[in-house]
Coordinates of C-alpha atoms and ligand atoms in Angstrom, one line a residue:
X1 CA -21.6 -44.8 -38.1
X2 CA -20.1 -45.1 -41.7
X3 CA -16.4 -44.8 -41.5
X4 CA -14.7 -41.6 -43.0
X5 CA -13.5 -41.6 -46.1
X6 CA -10.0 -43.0 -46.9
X7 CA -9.5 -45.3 -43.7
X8 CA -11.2 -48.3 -45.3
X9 CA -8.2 -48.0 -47.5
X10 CA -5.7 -47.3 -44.8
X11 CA -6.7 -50.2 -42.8
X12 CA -6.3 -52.9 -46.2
X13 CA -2.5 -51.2 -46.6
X14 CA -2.0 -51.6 -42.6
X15 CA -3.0 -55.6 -42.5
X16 CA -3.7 -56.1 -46.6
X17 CA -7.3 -56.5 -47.5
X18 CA -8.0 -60.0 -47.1
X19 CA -8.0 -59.1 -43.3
X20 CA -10.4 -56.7 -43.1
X21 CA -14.1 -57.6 -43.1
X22 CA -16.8 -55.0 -44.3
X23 CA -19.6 -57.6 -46.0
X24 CA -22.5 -57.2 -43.6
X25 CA -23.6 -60.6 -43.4
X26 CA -20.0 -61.7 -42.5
X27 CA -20.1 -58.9 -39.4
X28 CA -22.8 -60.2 -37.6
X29 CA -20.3 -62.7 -36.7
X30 CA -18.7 -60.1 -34.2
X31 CA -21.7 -58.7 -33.1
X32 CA -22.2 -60.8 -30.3
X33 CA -20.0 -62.5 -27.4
X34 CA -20.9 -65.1 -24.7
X35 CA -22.7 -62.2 -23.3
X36 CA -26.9 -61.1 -24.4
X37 CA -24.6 -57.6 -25.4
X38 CA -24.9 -56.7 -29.1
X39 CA -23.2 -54.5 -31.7
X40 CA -22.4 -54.1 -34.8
X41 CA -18.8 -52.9 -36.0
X42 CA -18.2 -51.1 -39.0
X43 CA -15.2 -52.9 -39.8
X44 CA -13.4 -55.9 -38.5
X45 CA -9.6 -56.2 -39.1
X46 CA -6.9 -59.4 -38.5
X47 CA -3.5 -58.1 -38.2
X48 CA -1.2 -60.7 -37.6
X49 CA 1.7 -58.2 -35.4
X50 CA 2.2 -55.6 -33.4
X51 CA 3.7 -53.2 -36.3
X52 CA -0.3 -54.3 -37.6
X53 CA -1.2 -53.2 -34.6
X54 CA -0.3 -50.4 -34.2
X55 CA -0.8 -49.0 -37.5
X56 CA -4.9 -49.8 -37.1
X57 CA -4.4 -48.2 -33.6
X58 CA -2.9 -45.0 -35.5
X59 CA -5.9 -44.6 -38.0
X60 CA -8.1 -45.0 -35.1
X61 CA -6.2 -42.1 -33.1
X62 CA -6.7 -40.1 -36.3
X63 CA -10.2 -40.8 -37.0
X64 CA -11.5 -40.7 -33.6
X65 CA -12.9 -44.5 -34.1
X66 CA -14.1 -47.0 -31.5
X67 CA -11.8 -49.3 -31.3
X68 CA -12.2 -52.7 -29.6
X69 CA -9.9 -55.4 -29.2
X70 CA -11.2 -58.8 -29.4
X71 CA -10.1 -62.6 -29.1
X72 CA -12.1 -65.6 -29.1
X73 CA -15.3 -63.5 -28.3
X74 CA -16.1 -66.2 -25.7
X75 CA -16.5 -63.2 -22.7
X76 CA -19.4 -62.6 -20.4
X77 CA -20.5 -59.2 -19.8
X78 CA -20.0 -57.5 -23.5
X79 CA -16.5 -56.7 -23.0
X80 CA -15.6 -57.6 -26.6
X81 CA -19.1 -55.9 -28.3
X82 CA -18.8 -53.0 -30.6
X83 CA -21.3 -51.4 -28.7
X84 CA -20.6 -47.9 -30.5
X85 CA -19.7 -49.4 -33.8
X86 CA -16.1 -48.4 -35.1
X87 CA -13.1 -51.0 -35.5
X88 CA -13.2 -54.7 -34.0
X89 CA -9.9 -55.7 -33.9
X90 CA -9.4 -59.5 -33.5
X91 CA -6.3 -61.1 -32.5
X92 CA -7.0 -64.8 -33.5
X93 CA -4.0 -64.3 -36.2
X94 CA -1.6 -63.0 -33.5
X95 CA -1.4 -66.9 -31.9
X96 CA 1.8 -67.6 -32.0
X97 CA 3.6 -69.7 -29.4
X98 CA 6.6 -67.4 -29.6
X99 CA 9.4 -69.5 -26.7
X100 CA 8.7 -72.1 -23.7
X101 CA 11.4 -71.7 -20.9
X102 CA 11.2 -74.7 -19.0
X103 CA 14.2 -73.9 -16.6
X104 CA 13.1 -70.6 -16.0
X105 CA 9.3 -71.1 -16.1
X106 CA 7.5 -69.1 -18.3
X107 CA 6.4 -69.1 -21.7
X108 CA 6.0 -66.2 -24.0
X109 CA 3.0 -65.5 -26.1
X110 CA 1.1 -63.4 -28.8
X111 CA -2.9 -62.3 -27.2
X112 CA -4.3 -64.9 -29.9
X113 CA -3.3 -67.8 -28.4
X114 CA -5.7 -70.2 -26.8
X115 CA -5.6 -71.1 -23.4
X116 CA -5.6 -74.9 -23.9
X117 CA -3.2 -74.6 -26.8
X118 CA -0.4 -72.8 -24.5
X119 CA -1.4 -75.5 -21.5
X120 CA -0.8 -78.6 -24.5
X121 CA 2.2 -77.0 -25.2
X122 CA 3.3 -76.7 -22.0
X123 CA 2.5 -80.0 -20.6
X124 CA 4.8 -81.8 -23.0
X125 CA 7.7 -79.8 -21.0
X126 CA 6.0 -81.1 -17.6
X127 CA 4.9 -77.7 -17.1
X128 CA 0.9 -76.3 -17.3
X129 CA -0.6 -72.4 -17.1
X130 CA -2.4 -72.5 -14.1
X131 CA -5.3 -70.1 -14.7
X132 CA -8.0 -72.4 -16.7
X133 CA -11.7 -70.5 -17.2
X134 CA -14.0 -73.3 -18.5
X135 CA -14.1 -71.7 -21.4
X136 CA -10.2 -72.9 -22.0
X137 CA -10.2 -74.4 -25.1
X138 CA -11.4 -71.4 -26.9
X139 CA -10.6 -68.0 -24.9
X140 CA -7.3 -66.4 -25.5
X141 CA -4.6 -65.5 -23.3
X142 CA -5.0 -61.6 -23.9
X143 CA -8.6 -62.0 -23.6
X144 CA -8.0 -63.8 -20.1
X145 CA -5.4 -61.2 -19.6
X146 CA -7.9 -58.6 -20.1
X147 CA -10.5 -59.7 -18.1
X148 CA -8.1 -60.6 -15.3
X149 CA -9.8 -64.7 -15.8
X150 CA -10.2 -66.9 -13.1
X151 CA -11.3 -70.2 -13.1
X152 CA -11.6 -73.8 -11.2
X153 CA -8.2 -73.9 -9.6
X154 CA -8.0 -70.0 -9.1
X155 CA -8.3 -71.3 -5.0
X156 CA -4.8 -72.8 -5.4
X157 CA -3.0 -71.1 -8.1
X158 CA -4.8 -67.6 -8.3
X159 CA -6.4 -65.8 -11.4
X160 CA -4.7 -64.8 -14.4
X161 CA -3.0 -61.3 -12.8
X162 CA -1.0 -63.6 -10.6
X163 CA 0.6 -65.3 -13.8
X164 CA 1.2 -62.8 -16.0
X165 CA 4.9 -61.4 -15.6
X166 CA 4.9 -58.9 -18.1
X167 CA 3.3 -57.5 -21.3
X168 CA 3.7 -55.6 -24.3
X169 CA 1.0 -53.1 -25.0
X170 CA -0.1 -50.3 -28.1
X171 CA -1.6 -47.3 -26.0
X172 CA -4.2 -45.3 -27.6
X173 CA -1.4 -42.9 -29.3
X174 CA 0.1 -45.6 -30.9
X175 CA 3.1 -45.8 -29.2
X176 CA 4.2 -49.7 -28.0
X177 CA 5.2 -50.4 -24.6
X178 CA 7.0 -53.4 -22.1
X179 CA 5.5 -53.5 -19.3
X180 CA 6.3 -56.0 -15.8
X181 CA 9.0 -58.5 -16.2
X182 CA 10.3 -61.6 -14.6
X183 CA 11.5 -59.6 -11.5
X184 CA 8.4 -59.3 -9.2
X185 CA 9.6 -55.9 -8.1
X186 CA 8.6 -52.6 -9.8
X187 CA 9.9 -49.1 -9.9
X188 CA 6.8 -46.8 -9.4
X189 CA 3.5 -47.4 -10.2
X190 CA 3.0 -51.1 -11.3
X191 CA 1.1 -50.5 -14.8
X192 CA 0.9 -54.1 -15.7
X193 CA -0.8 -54.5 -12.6
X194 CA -3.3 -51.9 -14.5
X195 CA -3.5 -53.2 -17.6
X196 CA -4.5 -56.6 -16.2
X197 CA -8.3 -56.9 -16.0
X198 CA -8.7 -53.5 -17.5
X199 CA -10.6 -55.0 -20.0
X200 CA -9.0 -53.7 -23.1
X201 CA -9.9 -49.9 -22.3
X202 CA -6.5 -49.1 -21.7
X203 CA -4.1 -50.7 -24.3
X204 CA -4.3 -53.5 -26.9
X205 CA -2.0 -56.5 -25.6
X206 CA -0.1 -58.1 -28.3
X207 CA 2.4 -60.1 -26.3
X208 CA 2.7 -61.7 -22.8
X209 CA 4.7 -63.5 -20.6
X210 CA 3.1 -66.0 -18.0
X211 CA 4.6 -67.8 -15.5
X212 CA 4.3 -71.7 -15.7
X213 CA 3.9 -74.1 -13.1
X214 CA 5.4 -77.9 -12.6
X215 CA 2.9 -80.4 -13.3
X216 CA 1.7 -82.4 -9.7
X217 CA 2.7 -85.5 -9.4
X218 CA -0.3 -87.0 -8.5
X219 CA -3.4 -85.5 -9.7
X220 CA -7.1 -86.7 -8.8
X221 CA -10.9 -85.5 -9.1
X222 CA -13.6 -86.9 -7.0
X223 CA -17.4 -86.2 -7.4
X224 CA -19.4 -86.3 -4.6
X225 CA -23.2 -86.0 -4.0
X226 CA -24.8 -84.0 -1.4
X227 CA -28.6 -83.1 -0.2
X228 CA -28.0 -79.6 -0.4
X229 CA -26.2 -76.6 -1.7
X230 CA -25.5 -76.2 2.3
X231 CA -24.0 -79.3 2.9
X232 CA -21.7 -79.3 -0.4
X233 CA -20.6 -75.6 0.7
X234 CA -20.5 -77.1 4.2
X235 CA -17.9 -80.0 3.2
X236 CA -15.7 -77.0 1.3
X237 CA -15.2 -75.7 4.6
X238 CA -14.1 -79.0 6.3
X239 CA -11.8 -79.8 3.5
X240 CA -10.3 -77.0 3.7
X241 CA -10.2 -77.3 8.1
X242 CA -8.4 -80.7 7.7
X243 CA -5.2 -78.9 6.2
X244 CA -5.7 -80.2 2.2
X245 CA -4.6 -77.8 -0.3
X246 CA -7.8 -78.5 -3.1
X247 CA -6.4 -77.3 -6.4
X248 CA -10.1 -77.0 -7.1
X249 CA -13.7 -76.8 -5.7
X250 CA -16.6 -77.0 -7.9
X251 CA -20.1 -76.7 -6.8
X252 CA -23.4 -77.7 -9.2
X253 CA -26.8 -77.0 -7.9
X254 CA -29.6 -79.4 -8.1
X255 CA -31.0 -78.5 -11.3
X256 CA -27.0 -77.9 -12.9
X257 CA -26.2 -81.4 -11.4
X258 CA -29.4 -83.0 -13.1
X259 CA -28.7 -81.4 -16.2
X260 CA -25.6 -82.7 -16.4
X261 CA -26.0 -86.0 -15.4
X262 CA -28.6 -86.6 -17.9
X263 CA -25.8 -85.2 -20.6
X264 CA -23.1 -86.6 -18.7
X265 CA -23.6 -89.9 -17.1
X266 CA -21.3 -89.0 -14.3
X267 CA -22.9 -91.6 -12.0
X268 CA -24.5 -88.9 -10.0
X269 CA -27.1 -89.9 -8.0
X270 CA -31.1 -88.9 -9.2
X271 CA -32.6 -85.9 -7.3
X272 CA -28.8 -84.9 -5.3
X273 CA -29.3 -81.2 -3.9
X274 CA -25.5 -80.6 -5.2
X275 CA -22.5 -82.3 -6.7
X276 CA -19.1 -81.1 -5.6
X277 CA -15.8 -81.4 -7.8
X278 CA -12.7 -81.4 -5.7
X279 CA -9.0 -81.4 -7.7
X280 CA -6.5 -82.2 -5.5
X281 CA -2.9 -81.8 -6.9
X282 CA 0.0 -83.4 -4.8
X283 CA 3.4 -85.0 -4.5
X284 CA 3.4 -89.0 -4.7
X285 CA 3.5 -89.4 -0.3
X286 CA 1.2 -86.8 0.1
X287 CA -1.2 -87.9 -2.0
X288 CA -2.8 -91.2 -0.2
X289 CA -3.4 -88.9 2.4
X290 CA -5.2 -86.0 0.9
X291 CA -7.3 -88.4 -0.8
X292 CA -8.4 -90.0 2.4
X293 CA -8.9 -86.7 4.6
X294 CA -11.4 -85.9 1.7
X295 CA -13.2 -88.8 1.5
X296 CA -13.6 -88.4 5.5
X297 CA -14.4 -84.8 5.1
X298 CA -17.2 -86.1 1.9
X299 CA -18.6 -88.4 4.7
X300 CA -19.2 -86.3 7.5
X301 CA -21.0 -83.7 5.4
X302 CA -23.3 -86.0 4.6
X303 CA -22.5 -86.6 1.0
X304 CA -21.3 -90.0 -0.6
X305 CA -18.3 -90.2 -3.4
X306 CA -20.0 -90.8 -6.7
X307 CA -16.6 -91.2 -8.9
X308 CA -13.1 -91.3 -7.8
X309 CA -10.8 -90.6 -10.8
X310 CA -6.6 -90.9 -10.6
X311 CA -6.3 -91.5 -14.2
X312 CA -6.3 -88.2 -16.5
X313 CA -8.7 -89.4 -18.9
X314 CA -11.1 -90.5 -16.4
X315 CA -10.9 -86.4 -14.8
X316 CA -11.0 -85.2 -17.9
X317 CA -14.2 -86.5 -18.3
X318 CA -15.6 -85.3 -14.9
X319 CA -14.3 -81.8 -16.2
X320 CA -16.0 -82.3 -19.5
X321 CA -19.0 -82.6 -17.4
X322 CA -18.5 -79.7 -15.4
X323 CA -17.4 -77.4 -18.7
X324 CA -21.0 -78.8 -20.3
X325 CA -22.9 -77.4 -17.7
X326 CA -24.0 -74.6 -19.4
X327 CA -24.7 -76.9 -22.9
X328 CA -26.6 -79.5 -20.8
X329 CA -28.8 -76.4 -19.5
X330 CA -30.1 -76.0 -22.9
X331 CA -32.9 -78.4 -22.6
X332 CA -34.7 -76.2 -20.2
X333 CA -34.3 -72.6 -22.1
X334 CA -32.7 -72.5 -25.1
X335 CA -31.3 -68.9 -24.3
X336 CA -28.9 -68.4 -21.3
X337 CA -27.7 -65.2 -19.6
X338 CA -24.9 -66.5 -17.5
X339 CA -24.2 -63.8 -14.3
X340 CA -20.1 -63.5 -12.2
X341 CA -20.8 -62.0 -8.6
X342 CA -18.7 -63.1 -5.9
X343 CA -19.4 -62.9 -2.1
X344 CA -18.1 -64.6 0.9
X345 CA -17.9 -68.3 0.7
X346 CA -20.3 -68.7 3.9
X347 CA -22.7 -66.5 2.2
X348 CA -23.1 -69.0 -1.1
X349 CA -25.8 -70.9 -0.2
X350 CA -27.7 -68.4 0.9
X351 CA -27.3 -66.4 -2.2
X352 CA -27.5 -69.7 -4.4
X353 CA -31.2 -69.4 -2.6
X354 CA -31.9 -65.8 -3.1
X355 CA -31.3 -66.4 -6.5
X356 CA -33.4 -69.1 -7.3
X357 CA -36.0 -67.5 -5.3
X358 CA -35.6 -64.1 -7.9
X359 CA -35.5 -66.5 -10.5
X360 CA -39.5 -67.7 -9.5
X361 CA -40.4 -64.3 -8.6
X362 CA -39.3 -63.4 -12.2
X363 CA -40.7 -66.4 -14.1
X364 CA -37.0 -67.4 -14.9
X365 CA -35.3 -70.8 -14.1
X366 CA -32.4 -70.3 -12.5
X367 CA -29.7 -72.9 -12.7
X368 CA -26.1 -72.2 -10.1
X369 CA -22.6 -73.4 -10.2
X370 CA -20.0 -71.9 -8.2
X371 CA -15.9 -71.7 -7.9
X372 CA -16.7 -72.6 -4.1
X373 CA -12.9 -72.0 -3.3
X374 CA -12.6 -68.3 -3.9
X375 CA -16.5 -67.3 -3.6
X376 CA -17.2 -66.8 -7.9
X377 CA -21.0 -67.0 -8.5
X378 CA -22.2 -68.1 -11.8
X379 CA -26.3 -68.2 -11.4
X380 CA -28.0 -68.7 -15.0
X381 CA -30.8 -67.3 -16.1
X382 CA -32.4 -69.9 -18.8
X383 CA -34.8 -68.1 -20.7
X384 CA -36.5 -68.7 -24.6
X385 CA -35.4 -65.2 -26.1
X386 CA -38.4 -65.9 -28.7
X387 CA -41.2 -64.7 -25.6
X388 CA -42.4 -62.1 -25.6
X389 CA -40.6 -59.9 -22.5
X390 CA -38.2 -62.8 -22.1
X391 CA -35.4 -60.6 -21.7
X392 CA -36.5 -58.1 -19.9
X393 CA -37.4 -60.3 -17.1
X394 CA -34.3 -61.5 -17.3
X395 CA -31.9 -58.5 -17.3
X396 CA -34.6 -57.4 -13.9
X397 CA -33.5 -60.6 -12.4
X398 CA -30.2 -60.6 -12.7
X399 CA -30.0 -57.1 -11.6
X400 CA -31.1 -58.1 -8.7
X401 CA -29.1 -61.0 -7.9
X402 CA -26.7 -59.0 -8.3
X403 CA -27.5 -56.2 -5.8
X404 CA -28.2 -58.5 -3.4
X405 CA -24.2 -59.9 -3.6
X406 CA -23.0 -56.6 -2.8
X407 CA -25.7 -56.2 0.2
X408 CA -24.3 -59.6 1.1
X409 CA -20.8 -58.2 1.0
X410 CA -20.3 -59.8 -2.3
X411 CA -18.8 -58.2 -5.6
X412 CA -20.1 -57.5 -8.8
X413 CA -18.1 -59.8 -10.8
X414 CA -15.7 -62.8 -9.4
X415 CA -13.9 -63.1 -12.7
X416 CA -16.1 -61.8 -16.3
X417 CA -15.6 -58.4 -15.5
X418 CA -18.1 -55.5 -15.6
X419 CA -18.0 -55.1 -19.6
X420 CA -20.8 -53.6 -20.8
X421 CA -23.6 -55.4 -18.7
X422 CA -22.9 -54.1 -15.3
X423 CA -21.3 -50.8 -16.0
X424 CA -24.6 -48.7 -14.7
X425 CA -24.4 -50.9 -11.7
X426 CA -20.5 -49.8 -10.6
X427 CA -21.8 -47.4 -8.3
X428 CA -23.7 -49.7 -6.2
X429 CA -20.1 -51.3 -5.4
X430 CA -17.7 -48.0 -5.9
X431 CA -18.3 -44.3 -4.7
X432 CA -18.4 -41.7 -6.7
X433 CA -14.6 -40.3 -5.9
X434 CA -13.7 -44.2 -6.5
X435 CA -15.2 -44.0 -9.9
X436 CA -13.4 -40.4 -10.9
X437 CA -10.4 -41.8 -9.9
X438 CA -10.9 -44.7 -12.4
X439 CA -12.1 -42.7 -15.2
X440 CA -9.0 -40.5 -14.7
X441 CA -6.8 -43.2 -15.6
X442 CA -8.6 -43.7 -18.3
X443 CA -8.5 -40.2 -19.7
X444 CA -4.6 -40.2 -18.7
X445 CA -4.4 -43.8 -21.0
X446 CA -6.7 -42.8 -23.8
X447 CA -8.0 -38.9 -23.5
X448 CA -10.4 -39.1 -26.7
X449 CA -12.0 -42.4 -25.0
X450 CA -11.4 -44.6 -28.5
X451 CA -10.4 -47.8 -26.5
X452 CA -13.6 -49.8 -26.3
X453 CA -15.5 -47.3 -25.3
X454 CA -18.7 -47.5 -22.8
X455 CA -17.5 -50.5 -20.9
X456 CA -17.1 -50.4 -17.1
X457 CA -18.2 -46.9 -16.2
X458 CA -21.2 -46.2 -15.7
X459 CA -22.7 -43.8 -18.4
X460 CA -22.1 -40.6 -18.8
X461 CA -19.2 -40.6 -16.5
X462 CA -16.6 -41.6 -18.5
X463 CA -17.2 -38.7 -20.8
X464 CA -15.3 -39.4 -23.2
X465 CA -17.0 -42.3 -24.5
X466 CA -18.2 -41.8 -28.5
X467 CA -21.6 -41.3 -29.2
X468 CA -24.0 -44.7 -29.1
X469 CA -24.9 -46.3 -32.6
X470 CA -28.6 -46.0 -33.1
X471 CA -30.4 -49.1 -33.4
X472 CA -27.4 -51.2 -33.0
X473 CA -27.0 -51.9 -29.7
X474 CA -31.1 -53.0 -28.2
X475 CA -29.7 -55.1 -25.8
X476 CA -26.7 -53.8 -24.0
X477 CA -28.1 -51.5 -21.2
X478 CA -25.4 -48.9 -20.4
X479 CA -27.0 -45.6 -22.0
Ligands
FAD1 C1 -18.7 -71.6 -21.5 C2 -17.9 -70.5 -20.9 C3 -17.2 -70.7 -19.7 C4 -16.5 -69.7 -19.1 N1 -15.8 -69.9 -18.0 C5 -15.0 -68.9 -17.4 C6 -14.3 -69.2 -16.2 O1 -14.4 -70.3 -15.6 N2 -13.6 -68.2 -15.7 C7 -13.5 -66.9 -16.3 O2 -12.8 -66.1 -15.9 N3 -14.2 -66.7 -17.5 C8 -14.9 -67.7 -18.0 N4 -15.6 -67.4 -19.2 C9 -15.6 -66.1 -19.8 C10 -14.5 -65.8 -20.9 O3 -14.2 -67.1 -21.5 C11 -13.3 -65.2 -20.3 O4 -13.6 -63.8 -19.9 C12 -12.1 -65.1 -21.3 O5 -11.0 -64.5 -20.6 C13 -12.4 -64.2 -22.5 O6 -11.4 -64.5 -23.5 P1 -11.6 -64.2 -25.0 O7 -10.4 -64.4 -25.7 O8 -12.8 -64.9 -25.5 O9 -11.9 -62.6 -24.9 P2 -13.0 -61.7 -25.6 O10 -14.4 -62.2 -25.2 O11 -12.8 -61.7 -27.1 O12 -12.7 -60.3 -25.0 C14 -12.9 -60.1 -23.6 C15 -12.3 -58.7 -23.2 O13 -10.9 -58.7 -23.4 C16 -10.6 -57.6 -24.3 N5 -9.5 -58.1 -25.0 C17 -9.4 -59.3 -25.7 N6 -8.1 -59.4 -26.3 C18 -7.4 -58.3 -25.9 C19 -6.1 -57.8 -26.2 N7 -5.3 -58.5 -26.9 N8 -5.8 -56.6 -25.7 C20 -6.6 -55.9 -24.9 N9 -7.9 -56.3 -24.6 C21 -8.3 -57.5 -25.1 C22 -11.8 -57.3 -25.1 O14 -11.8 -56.0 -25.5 C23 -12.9 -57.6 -24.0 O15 -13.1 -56.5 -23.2 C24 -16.4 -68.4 -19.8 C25 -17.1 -68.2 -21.0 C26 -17.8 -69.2 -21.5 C27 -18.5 -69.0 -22.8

């Protein structure tokens, strides 16, 4: 698609044209994200408000143009791809800190700002943003609210939805709106609820307001080794029986846990069947306890404490570990493809199982790591995209995988959304009057379908949806 004439020039008046990017080389920088999803846009553009915004929204409208909002491009299923070409629109100059209320607890925010920037923040007023994806550092707060993010402490805090108190949004006709607030109570339909996780099909976020939480008193992280993927899993539940409150449980696989220990040096034991990660956040006289029912609950799994740390730089790096995985995964395929289901918790290790065992039947190692608290599934797929068929095996096997959650009662995505990658697979989770119902919301928020158009409905459903860019697009698998 080459853009119409004139809106080149409308989008350099709207955000002034060292923000907008149209040099081919430079825009194969956007034409990935963490996903295997690729696309070219026509045109990236910076603006740096929500007048910006909205003007690059308006010339959109006009044009009939993709247009898809972006952030730190660090998603997982293609969300952020320019999969139909047209306008990426990055917020990564929006990323101001704009006011931290300590007293009243929340902080407001422009979409550009990175997670661990608003948590540094925050912690120097004793306070942290709870949700933290492992991809923290980087990923923005409009991307997480997007894509509804979870992450490592989502079993004690919740995901992302459950911290955002309101919103401001630029709906596909331009127009801005507030939506949510600090009251929890909404009059009608709760459309921030909506907007959260929608995955920027609906609006383009350019502020928010999340809540903030005290920091614990006492925080510690313990690593413990087990035989198995069963007993770690196992030891989850028995934490969990003996009353402690984890802020976190973290399971690595054998091959995750070796990975990382090679990388790492976490002291974890050669040839452990798992490692699990447990946070525990607590007041000073609770803590002495908590720390002891786990130990106990550690030992009669069957596993053995590897590193106990109470200090914050000695968790940090048990974290850093843990956020490496996928780096230290590298020596065994160069190329990754990175899957979210979520089922059950008592079904993990089962599924863990399954999908090493699609992994073989593929010819694909297959390397697992779990958020064991709330049931998120991350098997990866480590692959050498230079062979020959590579991919293709790949994208068979983690079709699978994922089919076999949803037979296990599982879902097709615990926190990276559907995006791109697992649009044609919605219906295996939704029915058909499910999936009208959706796409009716959509029409109602964006009736010519220019909001990041063929992501989470299946094609041609969503109708709506601008005609694919030849030749851009070879891997995403959605037409
Ligand atoms: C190493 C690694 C670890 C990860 N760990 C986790 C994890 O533990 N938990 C987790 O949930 N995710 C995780 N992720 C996935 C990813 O980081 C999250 O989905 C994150 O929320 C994406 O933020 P982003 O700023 O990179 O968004 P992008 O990738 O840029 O965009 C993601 C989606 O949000 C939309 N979007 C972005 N900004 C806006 C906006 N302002 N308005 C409207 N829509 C918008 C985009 O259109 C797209 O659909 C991980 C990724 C990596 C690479």
């Amino acid at each position: 698609m080459s853009l119409p004439p004139g809106v080149l020039h409308a989008l350099q008046d709207a955000v002034g044209s060292a923000h907008v990017v149209t040099d081919p080389a430079l825009l194969a920088v956007w034409e990935r994200d963490g996903s295997i999803a690729r696309g070219l846009p026509d045109v990236v553009v910076l603006p740096a408000t929500t007048a910006e915004v909205q003007a690059v929204v308006g010339i959109a409208a006009r044009h009939g143009l993709p247009l898809v909002a972006r952030g730190a491009g660090s998603g997982l299923s293609g969300g952020a791809v320019t999969v139909c070409g047209g306008i990426s629109l990055q917020t990564t100059r929006m990323r101001r800190i704009l006011r931290i209320d300590p007293s009243r607890r929340w902080a407001l925010v422009e979409p550009g700002v990175a997670n661990g920037d608003l948590n540094a923040q925050a912690e120097r007023q004793g306070l942290f943003y709870a949700p933290d994806p492992s991809s923290r550092r980087t990923c923005t707060i409009g991307g997480n609210a997007a894509e509804n993010a979870g992450g490592a402490r989502s079993i004690r805090y919740g995901v992302t939805g459950q911290h955002v108190l309101g919103a401001e949004v630029v709906l596909a006709d331009g127009t801005v709106h507030w939506l949510g607030g600090e009251s929890a109570e909404r009059s009608g339909f709760d459309l921030l609820d909506l907007l959260i996780g929608s995955e920027g099909t609906l609006g383009v976020i350019t502020r928010i307001q999340t809540r903030l939480v005290p920091l614990p008193e006492v925080s510690a992280t313990i690593a413990s080794a087990f035989d198995s993927v069963a007993a770690a899993n196992g030891c989850v539940s028995e934490v969990l029986a003996r009353g402690v409150d984890p802020a976190a449980l973290e399971v690595m696989d054998a091959t995750t846990a070796a990975a990382v220990e090679a990388r790492f040096r976490i002291g974890c034991p050669a040839g452990a069947g798992a490692v699990l990660i447990t946070e525990l956040h607590s007041s000073l006289s609770a803590a002495g306890e908590q720390l002891a029912e786990t130990a106990s609950a550690v030992r009669v799994s069957g596993g053995a404490e590897v590193a106990v740390a109470t200090e914050p730089g000695e968790a940090e790096r048990i974290w850093e570990a843990r956020r490496g995985a996928i780096a230290a995964l590298a020596g065994i395929g160069p190329n990754f493809y990175l899957h979210d289901m979520a089922a059950p918790r008592s079904q993990l290790p089962e599924l863990i199982a399954l999908a090493a065992e699609i992994g073989r039947d593929c010819a694909v190692p297959v390397a697992s790591v779990f958020h064991a608290g709330d049931g998120s599934l991350h098997p990866t797929l480590l692959y050498d995209a230079r062979e020959r068929r590579a991919l293709e095996a790949v994208v068979a096997a983690g079709e699978a995988m994922l089919l076999a959650c949803v037979a296990a009662g599982g879902t097709l995505t615990g926190e990276h959304g559907i995006g791109v990658e697992k649009s044609d697979l919605l219906s295996a989770l939704n029915g058909p009057n499910e999936i009208r119902s959706m796409v009716g919301v959509k029409r109602a928020f964006d009736p010519a379908g220019i909001l990041n158009p063929g992501k989470i409905f299946p094609s041609p459903a969503a109708g709506a949806r601008p005609e694919p860019r030849a030749g851009t697009t070879q891997d995403a698998q959605w037409w």
